[in-house]
mmCIF file of C-alpha atoms in Angstrom:
data_model
loop_
_atom_site.group_PDB
_atom_site.id
_atom_site.type_symbol
_atom_site.label_atom_id
_atom_site.label_comp_id
_atom_site.label_asym_id
_atom_site.label_seq_id
_atom_site.Cartn_x
_atom_site.Cartn_y
_atom_site.Cartn_z
ATOM 1 C CA MET A 1 -12.690 -19.093 -9.155
ATOM 2 C CA ILE A 2 -15.684 -21.514 -8.874
ATOM 3 C CA ASP A 3 -17.393 -19.416 -6.196
ATOM 4 C CA PHE A 4 -16.946 -16.318 -8.371
ATOM 5 C CA TRP A 5 -18.585 -17.912 -11.382
ATOM 6 C CA LEU A 6 -21.444 -19.344 -9.325
ATOM 7 C CA ALA A 7 -22.156 -15.835 -8.027
ATOM 8 C CA ALA A 8 -21.983 -14.446 -11.519
ATOM 9 C CA GLY A 9 -24.366 -17.197 -12.744
ATOM 10 C CA LEU A 10 -26.987 -16.358 -10.119
ATOM 11 C CA LEU A 11 -26.852 -12.703 -11.034
ATOM 12 C CA LEU A 12 -27.290 -13.633 -14.605
ATOM 13 C CA LEU A 13 -30.428 -15.620 -13.787
ATOM 14 C CA VAL A 14 -31.855 -12.688 -11.953
ATOM 15 C CA ALA A 15 -31.176 -10.488 -14.977
ATOM 16 C CA LEU A 16 -32.828 -12.994 -17.360
ATOM 17 C CA ALA A 17 -35.918 -13.178 -15.097
ATOM 18 C CA PHE A 18 -36.397 -9.430 -15.535
ATOM 19 C CA LEU A 19 -36.322 -9.855 -19.275
ATOM 20 C CA LEU A 20 -38.442 -13.068 -19.656
ATOM 21 C CA ILE A 21 -41.140 -12.608 -17.064
ATOM 22 C CA PRO A 22 -42.801 -9.694 -18.977
ATOM 23 C CA VAL A 23 -42.763 -11.900 -22.061
ATOM 24 C CA LEU A 24 -44.618 -14.653 -20.280
ATOM 25 C CA ARG A 25 -47.099 -12.194 -18.812
ATOM 26 C CA GLY A 26 -47.663 -10.821 -22.242
ATOM 27 C CA ARG A 27 -48.576 -14.291 -23.577
ATOM 28 C CA LYS A 28 -51.157 -14.703 -20.792
ATOM 29 C CA ALA A 29 -52.538 -11.263 -21.566
ATOM 30 C CA GLN A 30 -52.783 -12.156 -25.302
ATOM 31 C CA THR A 31 -54.788 -15.360 -24.443
ATOM 32 C CA GLU A 32 -57.277 -13.291 -22.387
ATOM 33 C CA GLU A 33 -57.562 -10.825 -25.222
ATOM 34 C CA ASP A 34 -58.218 -13.613 -27.806
ATOM 35 C CA ARG A 35 -60.932 -15.141 -25.582
ATOM 36 C CA THR A 36 -62.664 -11.748 -25.121
ATOM 37 C CA SER A 37 -62.545 -11.052 -28.854
ATOM 38 C CA LEU A 38 -64.264 -14.517 -29.466
ATOM 39 C CA ASN A 39 -67.077 -13.693 -26.931
ATOM 40 C CA VAL A 40 -67.677 -10.364 -28.652
ATOM 41 C CA ALA A 41 -67.852 -11.935 -32.073
ATOM 42 C CA LEU A 42 -70.399 -14.512 -30.779
ATOM 43 C CA TYR A 43 -72.467 -11.739 -29.198
ATOM 44 C CA GLN A 44 -72.503 -9.833 -32.471
ATOM 45 C CA GLU A 45 -73.493 -13.006 -34.379
ATOM 46 C CA ARG A 46 -76.398 -13.578 -31.949
ATOM 47 C CA LEU A 47 -77.631 -10.039 -32.422
ATOM 48 C CA ASP A 48 -77.535 -10.502 -36.243
ATOM 49 C CA GLU A 49 -79.591 -13.706 -35.831
ATOM 50 C CA LEU A 50 -82.222 -12.000 -33.644
ATOM 51 C CA GLU A 51 -82.391 -9.106 -36.106
ATOM 52 C CA GLY A 52 -83.046 -11.461 -38.977
ATOM 53 C CA GLN A 53 -85.806 -13.303 -37.072
ATOM 54 C CA ARG A 54 -87.492 -9.969 -36.224
ATOM 55 C CA SER A 55 -87.331 -8.822 -39.856
ATOM 56 C CA ALA A 56 -88.876 -12.183 -40.914
ATOM 57 C CA GLY A 57 -91.704 -11.663 -38.435
ATOM 58 C CA THR A 58 -90.984 -14.714 -36.307
ATOM 59 C CA LEU A 59 -90.048 -12.497 -33.295
ATOM 60 C CA THR A 60 -92.009 -9.728 -31.811
ATOM 61 C CA GLN A 61 -90.344 -6.558 -30.608
ATOM 62 C CA GLU A 62 -90.650 -7.749 -27.028
ATOM 63 C CA GLN A 63 -89.109 -11.131 -27.837
ATOM 64 C CA PHE A 64 -86.275 -9.305 -29.681
ATOM 65 C CA ASP A 65 -85.538 -7.000 -26.789
ATOM 66 C CA ALA A 66 -85.539 -9.914 -24.374
ATOM 67 C CA GLY A 67 -83.180 -12.002 -26.615
ATOM 68 C CA ARG A 68 -80.754 -9.126 -26.996
ATOM 69 C CA ALA A 69 -80.769 -8.526 -23.258
ATOM 70 C CA GLU A 70 -80.052 -12.246 -22.635
ATOM 71 C CA ALA A 71 -77.117 -12.138 -25.145
ATOM 72 C CA ALA A 72 -75.683 -9.052 -23.376
ATOM 73 C CA ARG A 73 -75.882 -10.744 -20.005
ATOM 74 C CA GLU A 74 -74.039 -13.797 -21.374
ATOM 75 C CA LEU A 75 -71.298 -11.499 -22.889
ATOM 76 C CA LEU A 76 -70.810 -9.755 -19.562
ATOM 77 C CA ALA A 77 -70.616 -13.038 -17.757
ATOM 78 C CA ASP A 78 -67.965 -14.371 -20.198
ATOM 79 C CA THR A 79 -65.837 -11.325 -20.081
ATOM 80 C CA GLU A 80 -66.082 -10.624 -16.364
ATOM 81 C CA GLY A 81 -62.647 -10.053 -14.802
ATOM 82 C CA ALA A 82 -60.969 -9.239 -18.089
ATOM 83 C CA ASP A 83 -59.293 -5.864 -18.460
ATOM 84 C CA ILE A 84 -59.118 -5.282 -22.140
ATOM 85 C CA ALA A 85 -58.015 -1.628 -21.923
ATOM 86 C CA ARG A 86 -54.931 -2.605 -19.897
ATOM 87 C CA VAL A 87 -53.659 -5.167 -22.446
ATOM 88 C CA SER A 88 -50.708 -3.890 -24.370
ATOM 89 C CA ARG A 89 -49.047 -5.545 -27.287
ATOM 90 C CA LEU A 90 -45.505 -6.161 -26.102
ATOM 91 C CA GLY A 91 -43.037 -7.096 -28.723
ATOM 92 C CA LYS A 92 -41.935 -10.727 -28.237
ATOM 93 C CA ALA A 93 -38.784 -10.596 -30.312
ATOM 94 C CA LEU A 94 -36.952 -7.840 -28.450
ATOM 95 C CA PRO A 95 -37.022 -9.336 -24.982
ATOM 96 C CA LEU A 96 -36.045 -12.764 -26.327
ATOM 97 C CA VAL A 97 -33.070 -11.321 -28.332
ATOM 98 C CA ALA A 98 -32.073 -9.300 -25.182
ATOM 99 C CA ALA A 99 -32.178 -12.468 -23.062
ATOM 100 C CA ILE A 100 -29.822 -14.168 -25.515
ATOM 101 C CA LEU A 101 -27.478 -11.179 -25.908
ATOM 102 C CA ALA A 102 -27.289 -10.219 -22.184
ATOM 103 C CA PRO A 103 -25.124 -13.259 -21.186
ATOM 104 C CA ALA A 104 -22.858 -12.942 -24.180
ATOM 105 C CA LEU A 105 -22.516 -9.206 -23.868
ATOM 106 C CA GLY A 106 -21.873 -9.368 -20.105
ATOM 107 C CA PHE A 107 -19.214 -12.122 -20.587
ATOM 108 C CA GLY A 108 -17.463 -10.120 -23.294
ATOM 109 C CA MET A 109 -17.469 -6.908 -21.236
ATOM 110 C CA TYR A 110 -15.994 -8.761 -18.198
ATOM 111 C CA LEU A 111 -13.244 -10.233 -20.347
ATOM 112 C CA HIS A 112 -12.357 -6.793 -21.550
ATOM 113 C CA TRP A 113 -12.798 -4.661 -18.393
ATOM 114 C CA GLY A 114 -12.942 -7.253 -15.695
ATOM 115 C CA ALA A 115 -10.211 -8.547 -13.368
ATOM 116 C CA SER A 116 -10.417 -12.359 -13.509
ATOM 117 C CA ASP A 117 -6.680 -12.517 -13.531
ATOM 118 C CA LYS A 118 -6.427 -10.464 -10.358
ATOM 119 C CA VAL A 119 -9.057 -12.557 -8.665
ATOM 120 C CA GLU A 120 -7.172 -15.745 -9.530
ATOM 121 C CA LEU A 121 -3.853 -14.141 -8.454
ATOM 122 C CA ALA A 122 -5.296 -13.057 -5.096
ATOM 123 C CA ARG A 123 -6.437 -16.644 -4.523
ATOM 124 C CA GLU A 124 -2.996 -17.943 -5.314
ATOM 125 C CA MET A 125 -1.291 -15.428 -3.019
ATOM 126 C CA ARG A 126 -3.263 -16.740 -0.111
ATOM 127 C CA GLU A 127 -1.664 -20.200 -0.634
ATOM 128 C CA GLN A 128 1.895 -21.059 0.555
ATOM 129 C CA PRO A 129 4.227 -21.315 -2.421
ATOM 130 C CA ARG A 130 5.882 -24.710 -2.885
ATOM 131 C CA SER A 131 9.135 -23.232 -4.253
ATOM 132 C CA MET A 132 11.018 -20.004 -4.839
ATOM 133 C CA GLU A 133 10.373 -20.351 -8.573
ATOM 134 C CA GLU A 134 6.611 -20.472 -7.860
ATOM 135 C CA MET A 135 6.846 -17.420 -5.663
ATOM 136 C CA THR A 136 8.829 -15.540 -8.383
ATOM 137 C CA ALA A 137 6.175 -16.546 -11.006
ATOM 138 C CA ARG A 138 3.347 -15.155 -8.792
ATOM 139 C CA LEU A 139 5.157 -11.861 -8.170
ATOM 140 C CA GLU A 140 5.862 -11.546 -11.914
ATOM 141 C CA ARG A 141 2.181 -11.975 -12.634
ATOM 142 C CA ALA A 142 1.268 -9.494 -9.784
ATOM 143 C CA VAL A 143 3.371 -6.699 -11.300
ATOM 144 C CA GLU A 144 1.998 -7.500 -14.739
ATOM 145 C CA ALA A 145 -1.545 -7.191 -13.403
ATOM 146 C CA GLN A 146 -0.742 -4.114 -11.269
ATOM 147 C CA PRO A 147 2.263 -2.375 -12.786
ATOM 148 C CA GLU A 148 1.831 0.717 -10.615
ATOM 149 C CA SER A 149 2.364 -1.224 -7.433
ATOM 150 C CA ALA A 150 5.753 -0.124 -5.925
ATOM 151 C CA GLU A 151 5.546 -2.830 -3.305
ATOM 152 C CA GLY A 152 5.098 -5.504 -6.000
ATOM 153 C CA TRP A 153 8.192 -4.388 -7.773
ATOM 154 C CA TYR A 154 10.141 -4.103 -4.499
ATOM 155 C CA PHE A 155 9.361 -7.698 -3.397
ATOM 156 C CA LEU A 156 10.056 -8.967 -6.951
ATOM 157 C CA GLY A 157 13.527 -7.309 -6.710
ATOM 158 C CA ARG A 158 14.145 -8.951 -3.362
ATOM 159 C CA THR A 159 13.161 -12.321 -4.773
ATOM 160 C CA TYR A 160 15.406 -11.890 -7.802
ATOM 161 C CA MET A 161 18.370 -11.065 -5.521
ATOM 162 C CA ALA A 162 17.697 -14.223 -3.499
ATOM 163 C CA GLN A 163 18.006 -16.191 -6.741
ATOM 164 C CA ASP A 164 21.223 -14.392 -7.794
ATOM 165 C CA ARG A 165 19.459 -12.625 -10.650
ATOM 166 C CA ALA A 166 20.998 -9.253 -9.945
ATOM 167 C CA ALA A 167 20.351 -7.658 -13.362
ATOM 168 C CA ASP A 168 16.639 -8.576 -13.084
ATOM 169 C CA ALA A 169 16.543 -7.239 -9.515
ATOM 170 C CA ALA A 170 18.067 -3.961 -10.682
ATOM 171 C CA ARG A 171 15.262 -3.443 -13.232
ATOM 172 C CA ALA A 172 12.672 -4.296 -10.664
ATOM 173 C CA TYR A 173 14.082 -1.797 -8.078
ATOM 174 C CA GLU A 174 14.267 0.851 -10.806
ATOM 175 C CA GLN A 175 10.523 0.373 -11.396
ATOM 176 C CA ALA A 176 9.874 0.572 -7.680
ATOM 177 C CA VAL A 177 11.835 3.852 -7.390
ATOM 178 C CA LYS A 178 9.820 5.339 -10.315
ATOM 179 C CA ARG A 179 6.589 4.643 -8.419
ATOM 180 C CA ALA A 180 7.571 5.205 -4.761
ATOM 181 C CA GLY A 181 9.999 7.995 -5.233
ATOM 182 C CA ARG A 182 13.745 8.126 -4.521
ATOM 183 C CA GLN A 183 13.589 6.710 -0.990
ATOM 184 C CA PRO A 184 17.093 6.019 0.556
ATOM 185 C CA GLU A 185 16.253 2.310 1.176
ATOM 186 C CA LEU A 186 15.148 1.773 -2.368
ATOM 187 C CA LEU A 187 18.162 3.625 -3.751
ATOM 188 C CA GLY A 188 20.462 1.413 -1.721
ATOM 189 C CA GLN A 189 18.790 -1.779 -2.871
ATOM 190 C CA TRP A 190 18.992 -0.604 -6.475
ATOM 191 C CA ALA A 191 22.650 0.298 -6.126
ATOM 192 C CA GLN A 192 23.408 -3.105 -4.583
ATOM 193 C CA ALA A 193 21.690 -4.958 -7.423
ATOM 194 C CA LEU A 194 23.596 -2.874 -10.016
ATOM 195 C CA TYR A 195 26.897 -3.546 -8.240
ATOM 196 C CA PHE A 196 26.520 -7.318 -8.362
ATOM 197 C CA ALA A 197 25.131 -7.119 -11.915
ATOM 198 C CA ALA A 198 28.330 -5.381 -12.941
ATOM 199 C CA GLN A 199 30.465 -8.183 -11.473
ATOM 200 C CA LYS A 200 31.251 -6.230 -8.226
ATOM 201 C CA ARG A 201 32.352 -3.072 -9.896
ATOM 202 C CA LEU A 202 31.723 0.300 -8.290
ATOM 203 C CA THR A 203 30.384 1.986 -11.453
ATOM 204 C CA PRO A 204 29.584 5.694 -11.547
ATOM 205 C CA GLU A 205 25.878 4.862 -11.442
ATOM 206 C CA VAL A 206 26.312 2.708 -8.292
ATOM 207 C CA LYS A 207 28.378 5.381 -6.649
ATOM 208 C CA ALA A 208 25.857 8.129 -7.519
ATOM 209 C CA LEU A 209 23.005 6.123 -6.032
ATOM 210 C CA THR A 210 24.803 5.335 -2.791
ATOM 211 C CA GLU A 211 25.848 8.971 -2.379
ATOM 212 C CA GLU A 212 22.283 10.123 -2.943
ATOM 213 C CA ALA A 213 20.946 7.529 -0.469
ATOM 214 C CA LEU A 214 23.424 8.471 2.244
ATOM 215 C CA LYS A 215 22.838 12.172 1.719
ATOM 216 C CA ALA A 216 19.132 11.590 2.457
ATOM 217 C CA ASP A 217 19.895 9.093 5.318
ATOM 218 C CA PRO A 218 23.477 8.935 6.507
ATOM 219 C CA ASN A 219 22.667 5.574 8.234
ATOM 220 C CA GLU A 220 21.106 3.776 5.272
ATOM 221 C CA VAL A 221 22.311 0.246 5.968
ATOM 222 C CA THR A 222 22.350 -1.256 2.438
ATOM 223 C CA SER A 223 24.482 1.607 1.085
ATOM 224 C CA LEU A 224 26.901 1.448 4.017
ATOM 225 C CA GLY A 225 27.268 -2.305 3.673
ATOM 226 C CA LEU A 226 27.705 -2.044 -0.103
ATOM 227 C CA LEU A 227 30.398 0.676 0.095
ATOM 228 C CA GLY A 228 32.180 -1.449 2.701
ATOM 229 C CA ILE A 229 32.161 -4.460 0.382
ATOM 230 C CA ALA A 230 33.287 -2.362 -2.557
ATOM 231 C CA GLY A 231 36.131 -0.843 -0.558
ATOM 232 C CA PHE A 232 37.316 -4.266 0.609
ATOM 233 C CA GLU A 233 37.148 -5.779 -2.968
ATOM 234 C CA ASP A 234 39.058 -2.778 -4.357
ATOM 235 C CA GLY A 235 41.727 -2.952 -1.709
ATOM 236 C CA ARG A 236 40.563 0.270 0.010
ATOM 237 C CA TYR A 237 40.517 -1.356 3.486
ATOM 238 C CA GLN A 238 40.392 1.848 5.442
ATOM 239 C CA ASP A 239 37.206 2.836 3.604
ATOM 240 C CA ALA A 240 35.720 -0.601 4.197
ATOM 241 C CA ILE A 241 36.429 -0.352 7.921
ATOM 242 C CA ARG A 242 34.938 3.126 8.101
ATOM 243 C CA TYR A 243 31.728 2.182 6.367
ATOM 244 C CA TRP A 244 31.337 -1.134 8.290
ATOM 245 C CA GLU A 245 31.898 0.567 11.569
ATOM 246 C CA ARG A 246 29.189 3.060 10.717
ATOM 247 C CA LEU A 247 26.900 0.159 9.834
ATOM 248 C CA ILE A 248 27.540 -2.044 12.818
ATOM 249 C CA VAL A 249 26.338 0.599 15.306
ATOM 250 C CA GLN A 250 22.935 0.617 13.556
ATOM 251 C CA LEU A 251 22.361 -3.076 14.197
ATOM 252 C CA PRO A 252 20.745 -4.526 17.343
ATOM 253 C CA ALA A 253 23.066 -6.230 19.789
ATOM 254 C CA ASP A 254 21.656 -9.634 18.949
ATOM 255 C CA ASP A 255 21.734 -9.254 15.225
ATOM 256 C CA PRO A 256 23.713 -12.222 13.647
ATOM 257 C CA SER A 257 25.085 -9.825 11.014
ATOM 258 C CA ARG A 258 27.164 -8.085 13.578
ATOM 259 C CA GLY A 259 29.510 -11.019 13.861
ATOM 260 C CA ALA A 260 30.097 -11.195 10.083
ATOM 261 C CA LEU A 261 30.655 -7.422 9.943
ATOM 262 C CA GLN A 262 33.195 -7.506 12.763
ATOM 263 C CA GLY A 263 35.003 -10.402 11.060
ATOM 264 C CA GLY A 264 35.208 -8.300 7.915
ATOM 265 C CA ILE A 265 36.577 -5.272 9.902
ATOM 266 C CA ASP A 266 39.158 -7.423 11.551
ATOM 267 C CA LYS A 267 40.198 -8.921 8.226
ATOM 268 C CA ALA A 268 40.524 -5.525 6.702
ATOM 269 C CA ARG A 269 42.732 -4.400 9.636
ATOM 270 C CA GLU A 270 45.011 -7.405 9.045
ATOM 271 C CA LYS A 271 45.248 -6.539 5.349
ATOM 272 C CA LEU A 272 46.346 -2.991 6.384
ATOM 273 C CA LYS A 273 48.902 -4.364 8.705
ATOM 274 C CA GLU A 274 50.329 -6.685 6.054
ATOM 275 C CA SER A 275 50.752 -3.739 3.691
ATOM 276 C CA GLY A 276 52.544 -1.695 6.405
ATOM 277 C CA VAL A 277 49.767 0.903 6.732
ATOM 278 C CA SER A 278 49.032 2.132 10.253
ATOM 279 C CA VAL A 279 45.671 1.002 11.494
ATOM 280 C CA GLU A 280 43.427 3.357 13.358
ATOM 281 C CA THR A 281 42.442 1.450 16.521
ATOM 282 C CA PRO A 282 39.162 1.911 18.327
ATOM 283 C CA ALA A 283 41.077 3.299 21.330
ATOM 284 C CA ALA A 284 42.621 5.976 19.157
ATOM 285 C CA THR A 285 39.319 6.781 17.697
ATOM 286 C CA ALA A 286 37.903 7.249 21.177
ATOM 287 C CA ALA A 287 40.669 9.559 22.192
ATOM 288 C CA VAL A 288 40.219 11.708 19.136
ATOM 289 C CA GLY A 289 36.443 11.244 19.143
ATOM 290 C CA ALA A 290 33.810 13.995 18.443
ATOM 291 C CA GLN A 291 33.276 16.735 21.081
ATOM 292 C CA LEU A 292 30.523 19.343 21.059
ATOM 293 C CA LYS A 293 30.354 22.400 23.378
ATOM 294 C CA VAL A 294 26.959 23.910 24.208
ATOM 295 C CA ARG A 295 25.835 26.729 26.530
ATOM 296 C CA VAL A 296 22.383 25.937 28.013
ATOM 297 C CA ASP A 297 20.210 28.686 29.319
ATOM 298 C CA LEU A 298 16.499 29.111 30.458
ATOM 299 C CA ALA A 299 14.047 31.462 28.818
ATOM 300 C CA ALA A 300 13.134 34.391 31.125
ATOM 301 C CA ALA A 301 9.393 33.582 30.764
ATOM 302 C CA LEU A 302 9.923 30.139 32.298
ATOM 303 C CA LYS A 303 11.961 31.036 35.349
ATOM 304 C CA ASP A 304 8.873 31.335 37.559
ATOM 305 C CA LYS A 305 7.414 28.089 36.253
ATOM 306 C CA VAL A 306 10.312 25.747 37.298
ATOM 307 C CA LYS A 307 12.023 24.910 40.563
ATOM 308 C CA PRO A 308 15.701 24.971 41.281
ATOM 309 C CA GLY A 309 15.805 21.302 42.052
ATOM 310 C CA ASP A 310 14.169 20.265 38.711
ATOM 311 C CA SER A 311 16.431 17.951 36.689
ATOM 312 C CA VAL A 312 17.996 19.213 33.423
ATOM 313 C CA PHE A 313 19.162 16.685 30.853
ATOM 314 C CA VAL A 314 21.445 17.845 28.037
ATOM 315 C CA PHE A 315 21.999 15.287 25.332
ATOM 316 C CA ALA A 316 22.803 14.760 21.644
ATOM 317 C CA ARG A 317 20.924 12.367 19.435
ATOM 318 C CA ALA A 318 21.468 11.326 15.834
ATOM 319 C CA ALA A 319 19.703 13.501 13.352
ATOM 320 C CA SER A 320 18.997 10.389 11.252
ATOM 321 C CA GLY A 321 19.309 7.151 13.224
ATOM 322 C CA PRO A 322 18.410 5.539 16.477
ATOM 323 C CA PRO A 323 16.177 7.750 18.742
ATOM 324 C CA MET A 324 18.147 7.123 21.976
ATOM 325 C CA PRO A 325 20.623 9.747 23.134
ATOM 326 C CA LEU A 326 24.214 9.292 22.153
ATOM 327 C CA ALA A 327 25.743 11.439 24.884
ATOM 328 C CA VAL A 328 24.071 12.810 28.071
ATOM 329 C CA LYS A 329 24.859 15.197 30.909
ATOM 330 C CA ARG A 330 22.591 15.752 33.971
ATOM 331 C CA MET A 331 22.287 18.836 36.151
ATOM 332 C CA THR A 332 19.585 20.930 37.842
ATOM 333 C CA VAL A 333 17.722 24.220 37.010
ATOM 334 C CA ALA A 334 19.889 25.863 39.683
ATOM 335 C CA ASP A 335 22.958 25.249 37.546
ATOM 336 C CA LEU A 336 21.608 27.298 34.573
ATOM 337 C CA PRO A 337 23.055 28.866 32.636
ATOM 338 C CA VAL A 338 25.825 26.339 32.173
ATOM 339 C CA GLU A 339 28.353 25.309 29.599
ATOM 340 C CA VAL A 340 28.329 21.631 28.736
ATOM 341 C CA SER A 341 30.735 19.489 26.724
ATOM 342 C CA LEU A 342 29.384 16.305 25.073
ATOM 343 C CA SER A 343 31.817 13.763 23.711
ATOM 344 C CA ASP A 344 32.271 10.058 22.993
ATOM 345 C CA ALA A 345 33.206 9.660 26.652
ATOM 346 C CA ASP A 346 29.627 10.504 27.550
ATOM 347 C CA ALA A 347 28.223 7.812 25.360
ATOM 348 C CA MET A 348 25.326 5.794 26.940
ATOM 349 C CA MET A 349 26.323 2.708 24.896
ATOM 350 C CA PRO A 350 29.832 1.861 23.611
ATOM 351 C CA GLN A 351 28.542 1.197 20.140
ATOM 352 C CA LEU A 352 26.617 4.477 19.945
ATOM 353 C CA LYS A 353 29.093 7.388 19.924
ATOM 354 C CA LEU A 354 28.952 10.817 18.458
ATOM 355 C CA SER A 355 31.850 10.027 16.143
ATOM 356 C CA ASN A 356 29.791 7.302 14.465
ATOM 357 C CA PHE A 357 27.228 9.773 13.165
ATOM 358 C CA PRO A 358 27.799 12.599 10.738
ATOM 359 C CA GLU A 359 25.066 14.851 12.150
ATOM 360 C CA VAL A 360 23.350 15.211 15.548
ATOM 361 C CA GLN A 361 20.683 17.357 17.306
ATOM 362 C CA LEU A 362 21.302 18.946 20.668
ATOM 363 C CA VAL A 363 18.464 18.831 23.163
ATOM 364 C CA ALA A 364 17.937 20.216 26.676
ATOM 365 C CA ARG A 365 15.008 18.974 28.755
ATOM 366 C CA ILE A 366 13.620 19.977 32.211
ATOM 367 C CA SER A 367 11.961 17.085 34.077
ATOM 368 C CA ARG A 368 10.519 17.432 37.505
ATOM 369 C CA SER A 369 10.280 13.642 37.869
ATOM 370 C CA GLY A 370 13.878 13.139 36.852
ATOM 371 C CA ASN A 371 12.906 11.150 33.738
ATOM 372 C CA ALA A 372 15.218 11.868 30.773
ATOM 373 C CA THR A 373 12.731 10.762 28.188
ATOM 374 C CA SER A 374 9.843 13.111 29.167
ATOM 375 C CA GLY A 375 9.522 16.341 30.954
ATOM 376 C CA GLU A 376 7.766 19.754 31.069
ATOM 377 C CA TRP A 377 10.055 22.085 29.067
ATOM 378 C CA ILE A 378 12.514 21.638 26.273
ATOM 379 C CA GLY A 379 14.898 23.337 23.828
ATOM 380 C CA SER A 380 16.508 21.854 20.794
ATOM 381 C CA SER A 381 18.893 22.828 18.006
ATOM 382 C CA SER A 382 18.950 22.288 14.226
ATOM 383 C CA PRO A 383 20.990 19.295 13.041
ATOM 384 C CA LEU A 384 24.724 20.048 13.051
ATOM 385 C CA SER A 385 27.826 18.183 12.154
ATOM 386 C CA THR A 386 29.641 16.194 14.856
ATOM 387 C CA GLY A 387 32.812 17.842 13.640
ATOM 388 C CA THR A 388 31.627 21.332 14.717
ATOM 389 C CA LEU A 389 34.135 23.148 16.864
ATOM 390 C CA GLU A 390 32.303 26.388 17.638
ATOM 391 C CA PRO A 391 30.393 26.437 20.918
ATOM 392 C CA GLN A 392 26.569 26.162 20.439
ATOM 393 C CA ARG A 393 23.789 28.024 22.338
ATOM 394 C CA LEU A 394 20.653 26.198 23.514
ATOM 395 C CA THR A 395 17.671 27.873 25.178
ATOM 396 C CA ILE A 396 14.977 25.966 27.006
ATOM 397 C CA ASP A 397 11.831 27.821 25.907
ATOM 398 C CA SER A 398 9.076 25.442 24.708
ATOM 399 C CA PRO A 399 6.547 22.948 26.316
ATOM 400 C CA ASP A 400 7.724 19.346 26.057
ATOM 401 C CA LYS A 401 5.085 17.674 23.946
ATOM 402 C CA LYS A 402 6.511 14.173 24.393
#
């Protein structure tokens, strides 16, 4: 803050200079005016003296005229360089009062409308906090100074959760949602804070928030993890397995959380076995996995623009989730039209299967270079459920902008 106040002080000195310099100049002008008035008075006194001598007969008319001319020359010599007409009578009190009031008024206005607290907070934020408590205090001051900042409320909620202050975190996330909108990630974080604040109870409010989050994004990780925890805590082990398996496919292969999730899934399976409930194994899931049938055709307008040997890739990708294809089949333009079946057996990665996602999009791409990620022509469908049994139709009819 020292540099800020130094800059403010320099600006104040400049403002005072504009107020006080005219006053100093006015004093100089007043001195010149007083000297000129004295010379004029002496000239008038000399003329009266000459007039008296002429009346007494001691001076002739010629001597009188010569004396008056000499007095006039002396007056002109004394007043040379003075601009009497330009002198104005500036008020002295008003500039002086303004010079005194300007600093006080400026300081008061800054305290009322200024942002010294934000300047100080920005300076603090540039420094590394010494403890979690100090970081929390900074974030609390930040949201107090900028209550409309959704990011501030979000990070404050994260910090509260790290300190096991779930109730405070829930209030912070609620404020973030009010300002940033009902984004799936924020809804999931809010639901998680409410769940732990309610002593790990799946309240109607928590359930409604997770349902809303997953409706907007079926792969919202916080909601999937939370529902898995809630299912395990309530003894609904099959639900816990289902949600955790949906979550684990969203995580990178080197994510350390994958080990903990798999451990939770294995423990839930053990609990089901202990209670005599049949456990759905991954192999069984693969056997019954999702399967989509699609008929792929080429638009008549494009038949003269492609070659029979051009590659055709037909694949399904998650409507909301990782961008990579879940299942792929390859053929050529010469094979069109063709009926294709996409299932978990066509998965490019074992952890990314059709059955792990509620909705997918079907895509067919023609690529002369044989590159599945870019080509010349493309056709795509609207999102559809992975449980769809009816055959779908897909026409390649648009330029591939990718």
